[in-house]
């Protein structure tokens, strides 16, 4: 058990080191930031001054060491495009993305599990079949088209909800929240649905198939034979036993939500980290790209590690297999 | 029994009857695969739709009413003509209307689909070649090589492929000099989507190779002294291809959507070579002013294409691999 944990943590650290190398090599090999930062009318003096300021005149190993040292402290340099420290920009943008991700994650989990249980119990019902077919379409629709569709329906045609931005925000000690104002809450609805819909269908289909599997087991029949109420059988016996794979997938999907937020944020011009990243790619703003890469890697690697370890503790059957190792 | 008419009929002794091997085409049409195809309406419809869209993309220059990228053929006065209605100034009428610059939406869709399909197919081919090669090597050679390749694959799998594609696109964009960026964008896109998608192929091929490796025919080939590379390519590869075909079809649908997403986000096909995603990006700008057709028709085309390829891939998986049914 301990050996497994140590190996897993070491692996994660190695991955992060490699990602760090990739992020760093982006700085050294990709283009000339000076070209991007200064306009057409630049003098050699301007170029030299900026090069010195950004530390681009130093040799490779020195720059690498500096990069690592700074990255660990959360310092990723100055954005080529905005001329401000990347960490400041990221911190300023993070609340928008996290609030969006949290709301759509909760939507996806809540509706996903509820609909999954419903479609499994009423396997042959008309409504359950309709939900299943609708979810197939939901899976094949690209996220950005769902967003556009919602904008067209609820903003252009009905005029109920705003089509872009975050509405008014309230500043709570550095954390700008949209939950406390009406326009902020209204602005959150469409992006949250857009982002959560795909994850919801995924969770729903998973819960459904796991439920169907479990409902076939003998202990469910036995519980029914004992005369337990249907509700008790469905929820206390069946749903509980489907939770292990569901929790794993939900954990892994948390990272996916943050990644897919890039698309949703672009459609709705949501001022979060994803929109920042897309703009960084468009303008080849390397420090922002590198910082985003590092941030998201830490998150993904961390989530994967936690899910793996959780799996190990939740399901005792795995421990037997785990001893053999690979 | 079909007889070749050029051969004069011989006395019908059972020994002399010219028994021809059925041709490959015949085998295909009489085989289980085609039978399953004939019996599945979903397969027939999705195949027909895919074929229609692919053919119209290939023959776009013949089918398009105008060349949307030839400025001489455009008339700015024709801008924002609604579908099937004559333009207020010029009296010209367009099936699917025109965009802000007077480009015929029908023609831009045909040319856009060309870019989308080209990028999708090329990216999947690239991913396939890379994945198959690495999978074969990983499975056949084993040891450290295997560990390194599969660990890399695992790490890449933890990141969503669209994110990987974006990062590769961003890095590649930075590496190319500014003046070539638009020209190179399509190739960078293929590289980005291809590199984000090889893992699937590598995993499946590796798994199948591990099974095939222990079979007698591989041992025989090794005993007669064939080189590892020849064994991998000539002996093992043909036996692991059928799952690859299924993954390739499903990957194609995903690649088309990935391309459209990247282009929609503005990190894909350049405005000079718009794909369906770029057209949707352009069309989104006119959604609020009521010119719905500039967005609607490219979006419907993209959906139809992706859905048809997806359904075809699903059916192919069931038909080629009965165990999964």
mmCIF file with all atom_site columns, N, CA, C and O in Angstrom, chain A residues 268-299:
data_model
loop_
_atom_site.group_PDB
_atom_site.id
_atom_site.type_symbol
_atom_site.label_atom_id
_atom_site.label_alt_id
_atom_site.label_comp_id
_atom_site.label_asym_id
_atom_site.label_entity_id
_atom_site.label_seq_id
_atom_site.pdbx_PDB_ins_code
_atom_site.Cartn_x
_atom_site.Cartn_y
_atom_site.Cartn_z
_atom_site.occupancy
_atom_site.B_iso_or_equiv
_atom_site.pdbx_formal_charge
_atom_site.auth_seq_id
_atom_site.auth_comp_id
_atom_site.auth_asym_id
_atom_site.auth_atom_id
_atom_site.pdbx_PDB_model_num
ATOM 1   N N  . UNK A 1 268 ? -19.285 32.781 -24.583 1.00 0.00 ? 268 UNK A N  1
ATOM 2   C CA . UNK A 1 268 ? -20.019 33.762 -23.794 1.00 0.00 ? 268 UNK A CA 1
ATOM 3   C C  . UNK A 1 268 ? -19.148 34.951 -23.386 1.00 0.00 ? 268 UNK A C  1
ATOM 4   O O  . UNK A 1 268 ? -19.590 35.767 -22.576 1.00 0.00 ? 268 UNK A O  1
ATOM 5   N N  . UNK A 1 269 ? -17.944 35.028 -23.909 1.00 0.00 ? 269 UNK A N  1
ATOM 6   C CA . UNK A 1 269 ? -17.014 36.097 -23.513 1.00 0.00 ? 269 UNK A CA 1
ATOM 7   C C  . UNK A 1 269 ? -16.968 36.229 -21.990 1.00 0.00 ? 269 UNK A C  1
ATOM 8   O O  . UNK A 1 269 ? -17.022 37.322 -21.442 1.00 0.00 ? 269 UNK A O  1
ATOM 9   N N  . UNK A 1 270 ? -16.890 35.098 -21.332 1.00 0.00 ? 270 UNK A N  1
ATOM 10  C CA . UNK A 1 270 ? -16.834 35.020 -19.870 1.00 0.00 ? 270 UNK A CA 1
ATOM 11  C C  . UNK A 1 270 ? -15.412 35.337 -19.429 1.00 0.00 ? 270 UNK A C  1
ATOM 12  O O  . UNK A 1 270 ? -14.471 34.650 -19.854 1.00 0.00 ? 270 UNK A O  1
ATOM 13  N N  . UNK A 1 271 ? -15.215 36.360 -18.590 1.00 0.00 ? 271 UNK A N  1
ATOM 14  C CA . UNK A 1 271 ? -13.838 36.813 -18.330 1.00 0.00 ? 271 UNK A CA 1
ATOM 15  C C  . UNK A 1 271 ? -13.073 35.894 -17.390 1.00 0.00 ? 271 UNK A C  1
ATOM 16  O O  . UNK A 1 271 ? -12.657 36.289 -16.309 1.00 0.00 ? 271 UNK A O  1
ATOM 17  N N  . UNK A 1 272 ? -12.879 34.629 -17.782 1.00 0.00 ? 272 UNK A N  1
ATOM 18  C CA . UNK A 1 272 ? -12.182 33.683 -16.919 1.00 0.00 ? 272 UNK A CA 1
ATOM 19  C C  . UNK A 1 272 ? -10.806 33.339 -17.446 1.00 0.00 ? 272 UNK A C  1
ATOM 20  O O  . UNK A 1 272 ? -10.285 33.968 -18.374 1.00 0.00 ? 272 UNK A O  1
ATOM 21  N N  . UNK A 1 273 ? -10.227 32.286 -16.859 1.00 0.00 ? 273 UNK A N  1
ATOM 22  C CA . UNK A 1 273 ? -8.874  31.870 -17.214 1.00 0.00 ? 273 UNK A CA 1
ATOM 23  C C  . UNK A 1 273 ? -8.834  31.281 -18.626 1.00 0.00 ? 273 UNK A C  1
ATOM 24  O O  . UNK A 1 273 ? -7.857  31.446 -19.352 1.00 0.00 ? 273 UNK A O  1
ATOM 25  N N  . UNK A 1 274 ? -9.909  30.586 -19.028 1.00 0.00 ? 274 UNK A N  1
ATOM 26  C CA . UNK A 1 274 ? -9.934  29.959 -20.340 1.00 0.00 ? 274 UNK A CA 1
ATOM 27  C C  . UNK A 1 274 ? -9.871  30.972 -21.465 1.00 0.00 ? 274 UNK A C  1
ATOM 28  O O  . UNK A 1 274 ? -9.119  30.815 -22.429 1.00 0.00 ? 274 UNK A O  1
ATOM 29  N N  . UNK A 1 275 ? -10.647 32.029 -21.328 1.00 0.00 ? 275 UNK A N  1
ATOM 30  C CA . UNK A 1 275 ? -10.634 33.084 -22.342 1.00 0.00 ? 275 UNK A CA 1
ATOM 31  C C  . UNK A 1 275 ? -9.246  33.712 -22.411 1.00 0.00 ? 275 UNK A C  1
ATOM 32  O O  . UNK A 1 275 ? -8.726  34.016 -23.488 1.00 0.00 ? 275 UNK A O  1
ATOM 33  N N  . UNK A 1 276 ? -8.646  33.867 -21.226 1.00 0.00 ? 276 UNK A N  1
ATOM 34  C CA . UNK A 1 276 ? -7.287  34.399 -21.159 1.00 0.00 ? 276 UNK A CA 1
ATOM 35  C C  . UNK A 1 276 ? -6.326  33.515 -21.949 1.00 0.00 ? 276 UNK A C  1
ATOM 36  O O  . UNK A 1 276 ? -5.488  33.994 -22.721 1.00 0.00 ? 276 UNK A O  1
ATOM 37  N N  . UNK A 1 277 ? -6.484  32.198 -21.791 1.00 0.00 ? 277 UNK A N  1
ATOM 38  C CA . UNK A 1 277 ? -5.598  31.243 -22.462 1.00 0.00 ? 277 UNK A CA 1
ATOM 39  C C  . UNK A 1 277 ? -5.771  31.309 -23.976 1.00 0.00 ? 277 UNK A C  1
ATOM 40  O O  . UNK A 1 277 ? -4.787  31.326 -24.725 1.00 0.00 ? 277 UNK A O  1
ATOM 41  N N  . UNK A 1 278 ? -7.033  31.351 -24.439 1.00 0.00 ? 278 UNK A N  1
ATOM 42  C CA . UNK A 1 278 ? -7.275  31.428 -25.882 1.00 0.00 ? 278 UNK A CA 1
ATOM 43  C C  . UNK A 1 278 ? -6.665  32.696 -26.461 1.00 0.00 ? 278 UNK A C  1
ATOM 44  O O  . UNK A 1 278 ? -5.987  32.674 -27.489 1.00 0.00 ? 278 UNK A O  1
ATOM 45  N N  . UNK A 1 279 ? -6.853  33.821 -25.774 1.00 0.00 ? 279 UNK A N  1
ATOM 46  C CA . UNK A 1 279 ? -6.247  35.064 -26.250 1.00 0.00 ? 279 UNK A CA 1
ATOM 47  C C  . UNK A 1 279 ? -4.727  34.955 -26.240 1.00 0.00 ? 279 UNK A C  1
ATOM 48  O O  . UNK A 1 279 ? -4.057  35.482 -27.132 1.00 0.00 ? 279 UNK A O  1
ATOM 49  N N  . UNK A 1 280 ? -4.188  34.245 -25.242 1.00 0.00 ? 280 UNK A N  1
ATOM 50  C CA . UNK A 1 280 ? -2.739  34.073 -25.171 1.00 0.00 ? 280 UNK A CA 1
ATOM 51  C C  . UNK A 1 280 ? -2.233  33.287 -26.380 1.00 0.00 ? 280 UNK A C  1
ATOM 52  O O  . UNK A 1 280 ? -1.186  33.605 -26.945 1.00 0.00 ? 280 UNK A O  1
ATOM 53  N N  . UNK A 1 281 ? -2.983  32.257 -26.800 1.00 0.00 ? 281 UNK A N  1
ATOM 54  C CA . UNK A 1 281 ? -2.573  31.489 -27.973 1.00 0.00 ? 281 UNK A CA 1
ATOM 55  C C  . UNK A 1 281 ? -2.627  32.362 -29.217 1.00 0.00 ? 281 UNK A C  1
ATOM 56  O O  . UNK A 1 281 ? -1.705  32.385 -30.028 1.00 0.00 ? 281 UNK A O  1
ATOM 57  N N  . UNK A 1 282 ? -3.714  33.117 -29.335 1.00 0.00 ? 282 UNK A N  1
ATOM 58  C CA . UNK A 1 282 ? -3.860  33.956 -30.523 1.00 0.00 ? 282 UNK A CA 1
ATOM 59  C C  . UNK A 1 282 ? -2.723  34.961 -30.649 1.00 0.00 ? 282 UNK A C  1
ATOM 60  O O  . UNK A 1 282 ? -2.248  35.236 -31.739 1.00 0.00 ? 282 UNK A O  1
ATOM 61  N N  . UNK A 1 283 ? -2.278  35.487 -29.514 1.00 0.00 ? 283 UNK A N  1
ATOM 62  C CA . UNK A 1 283 ? -1.233  36.507 -29.576 1.00 0.00 ? 283 UNK A CA 1
ATOM 63  C C  . UNK A 1 283 ? 0.132   35.961 -29.197 1.00 0.00 ? 283 UNK A C  1
ATOM 64  O O  . UNK A 1 283 ? 1.059   36.728 -28.964 1.00 0.00 ? 283 UNK A O  1
ATOM 65  N N  . UNK A 1 284 ? 0.258   34.623 -29.105 1.00 0.00 ? 284 UNK A N  1
ATOM 66  C CA . UNK A 1 284 ? 1.517   33.973 -28.740 1.00 0.00 ? 284 UNK A CA 1
ATOM 67  C C  . UNK A 1 284 ? 2.104   34.614 -27.485 1.00 0.00 ? 284 UNK A C  1
ATOM 68  O O  . UNK A 1 284 ? 3.261   35.012 -27.457 1.00 0.00 ? 284 UNK A O  1
ATOM 69  N N  . UNK A 1 285 ? 1.279   34.731 -26.453 1.00 0.00 ? 285 UNK A N  1
ATOM 70  C CA . UNK A 1 285 ? 1.713   35.297 -25.181 1.00 0.00 ? 285 UNK A CA 1
ATOM 71  C C  . UNK A 1 285 ? 2.255   34.153 -24.317 1.00 0.00 ? 285 UNK A C  1
ATOM 72  O O  . UNK A 1 285 ? 1.544   33.546 -23.517 1.00 0.00 ? 285 UNK A O  1
ATOM 73  N N  . UNK A 1 286 ? 3.553   33.853 -24.506 1.00 0.00 ? 286 UNK A N  1
ATOM 74  C CA . UNK A 1 286 ? 4.136   32.653 -23.914 1.00 0.00 ? 286 UNK A CA 1
ATOM 75  C C  . UNK A 1 286 ? 4.011   32.571 -22.389 1.00 0.00 ? 286 UNK A C  1
ATOM 76  O O  . UNK A 1 286 ? 3.638   31.528 -21.864 1.00 0.00 ? 286 UNK A O  1
ATOM 77  N N  . UNK A 1 287 ? 4.316   33.636 -21.636 1.00 0.00 ? 287 UNK A N  1
ATOM 78  C CA . UNK A 1 287 ? 4.233   33.475 -20.171 1.00 0.00 ? 287 UNK A CA 1
ATOM 79  C C  . UNK A 1 287 ? 2.851   33.039 -19.711 1.00 0.00 ? 287 UNK A C  1
ATOM 80  O O  . UNK A 1 287 ? 2.729   32.182 -18.822 1.00 0.00 ? 287 UNK A O  1
ATOM 81  N N  . UNK A 1 288 ? 1.806   33.595 -20.314 1.00 0.00 ? 288 UNK A N  1
ATOM 82  C CA . UNK A 1 288 ? 0.454   33.206 -19.925 1.00 0.00 ? 288 UNK A CA 1
ATOM 83  C C  . UNK A 1 288 ? 0.201   31.747 -20.297 1.00 0.00 ? 288 UNK A C  1
ATOM 84  O O  . UNK A 1 288 ? -0.331  30.964 -19.517 1.00 0.00 ? 288 UNK A O  1
ATOM 85  N N  . UNK A 1 289 ? 0.624   31.356 -21.521 1.00 0.00 ? 289 UNK A N  1
ATOM 86  C CA . UNK A 1 289 ? 0.439   29.969 -21.943 1.00 0.00 ? 289 UNK A CA 1
ATOM 87  C C  . UNK A 1 289 ? 1.153   29.014 -21.002 1.00 0.00 ? 289 UNK A C  1
ATOM 88  O O  . UNK A 1 289 ? 0.596   27.993 -20.578 1.00 0.00 ? 289 UNK A O  1
ATOM 89  N N  . UNK A 1 290 ? 2.392   29.347 -20.665 1.00 0.00 ? 290 UNK A N  1
ATOM 90  C CA . UNK A 1 290 ? 3.184   28.461 -19.805 1.00 0.00 ? 290 UNK A CA 1
ATOM 91  C C  . UNK A 1 290 ? 2.555   28.351 -18.425 1.00 0.00 ? 290 UNK A C  1
ATOM 92  O O  . UNK A 1 290 ? 2.433   27.259 -17.868 1.00 0.00 ? 290 UNK A O  1
ATOM 93  N N  . UNK A 1 291 ? 2.107   29.492 -17.894 1.00 0.00 ? 291 UNK A N  1
ATOM 94  C CA . UNK A 1 291 ? 1.509   29.477 -16.564 1.00 0.00 ? 291 UNK A CA 1
ATOM 95  C C  . UNK A 1 291 ? 0.232   28.644 -16.565 1.00 0.00 ? 291 UNK A C  1
ATOM 96  O O  . UNK A 1 291 ? 0.006   27.841 -15.660 1.00 0.00 ? 291 UNK A O  1
ATOM 97  N N  . UNK A 1 292 ? -0.579  28.825 -17.605 1.00 0.00 ? 292 UNK A N  1
ATOM 98  C CA . UNK A 1 292 ? -1.820  28.058 -17.696 1.00 0.00 ? 292 UNK A CA 1
ATOM 99  C C  . UNK A 1 292 ? -1.512  26.575 -17.790 1.00 0.00 ? 292 UNK A C  1
ATOM 100 O O  . UNK A 1 292 ? -2.151  25.751 -17.138 1.00 0.00 ? 292 UNK A O  1
ATOM 101 N N  . UNK A 1 293 ? -0.505  26.242 -18.614 1.00 0.00 ? 293 UNK A N  1
ATOM 102 C CA . UNK A 1 293 ? -0.115  24.840 -18.764 1.00 0.00 ? 293 UNK A CA 1
ATOM 103 C C  . UNK A 1 293 ? 0.285   24.240 -17.423 1.00 0.00 ? 293 UNK A C  1
ATOM 104 O O  . UNK A 1 293 ? -0.163  23.149 -17.052 1.00 0.00 ? 293 UNK A O  1
ATOM 105 N N  . UNK A 1 294 ? 1.118   24.973 -16.676 1.00 0.00 ? 294 UNK A N  1
ATOM 106 C CA . UNK A 1 294 ? 1.572   24.463 -15.385 1.00 0.00 ? 294 UNK A CA 1
ATOM 107 C C  . UNK A 1 294 ? 0.407   24.308 -14.412 1.00 0.00 ? 294 UNK A C  1
ATOM 108 O O  . UNK A 1 294 ? 0.255   23.294 -13.735 1.00 0.00 ? 294 UNK A O  1
ATOM 109 N N  . UNK A 1 295 ? -0.436  25.335 -14.379 1.00 0.00 ? 295 UNK A N  1
ATOM 110 C CA . UNK A 1 295 ? -1.573  25.349 -13.460 1.00 0.00 ? 295 UNK A CA 1
ATOM 111 C C  . UNK A 1 295 ? -2.475  24.157 -13.714 1.00 0.00 ? 295 UNK A C  1
ATOM 112 O O  . UNK A 1 295 ? -2.853  23.413 -12.801 1.00 0.00 ? 295 UNK A O  1
ATOM 113 N N  . UNK A 1 296 ? -2.819  23.965 -14.987 1.00 0.00 ? 296 UNK A N  1
ATOM 114 C CA . UNK A 1 296 ? -3.771  22.926 -15.321 1.00 0.00 ? 296 UNK A CA 1
ATOM 115 C C  . UNK A 1 296 ? -3.141  21.544 -15.134 1.00 0.00 ? 296 UNK A C  1
ATOM 116 O O  . UNK A 1 296 ? -3.812  20.592 -14.761 1.00 0.00 ? 296 UNK A O  1
ATOM 117 N N  . UNK A 1 297 ? -1.809  21.448 -15.334 1.00 0.00 ? 297 UNK A N  1
ATOM 118 C CA . UNK A 1 297 ? -1.147  20.152 -15.121 1.00 0.00 ? 297 UNK A CA 1
ATOM 119 C C  . UNK A 1 297 ? -1.169  19.781 -13.651 1.00 0.00 ? 297 UNK A C  1
ATOM 120 O O  . UNK A 1 297 ? -1.443  18.637 -13.305 1.00 0.00 ? 297 UNK A O  1
ATOM 121 N N  . UNK A 1 298 ? -0.865  20.757 -12.812 1.00 0.00 ? 298 UNK A N  1
ATOM 122 C CA . UNK A 1 298 ? -0.890  20.481 -11.373 1.00 0.00 ? 298 UNK A CA 1
ATOM 123 C C  . UNK A 1 298 ? -2.274  19.974 -10.992 1.00 0.00 ? 298 UNK A C  1
ATOM 124 O O  . UNK A 1 298 ? -2.428  18.989 -10.265 1.00 0.00 ? 298 UNK A O  1
ATOM 125 N N  . UNK A 1 299 ? -3.298  20.626 -11.560 1.00 0.00 ? 299 UNK A N  1
ATOM 126 C CA . UNK A 1 299 ? -4.659  20.244 -11.235 1.00 0.00 ? 299 UNK A CA 1
ATOM 127 C C  . UNK A 1 299 ? -4.982  18.835 -11.719 1.00 0.00 ? 299 UNK A C  1
ATOM 128 O O  . UNK A 1 299 ? -5.493  18.000 -10.982 1.00 0.00 ? 299 UNK A O  1
#
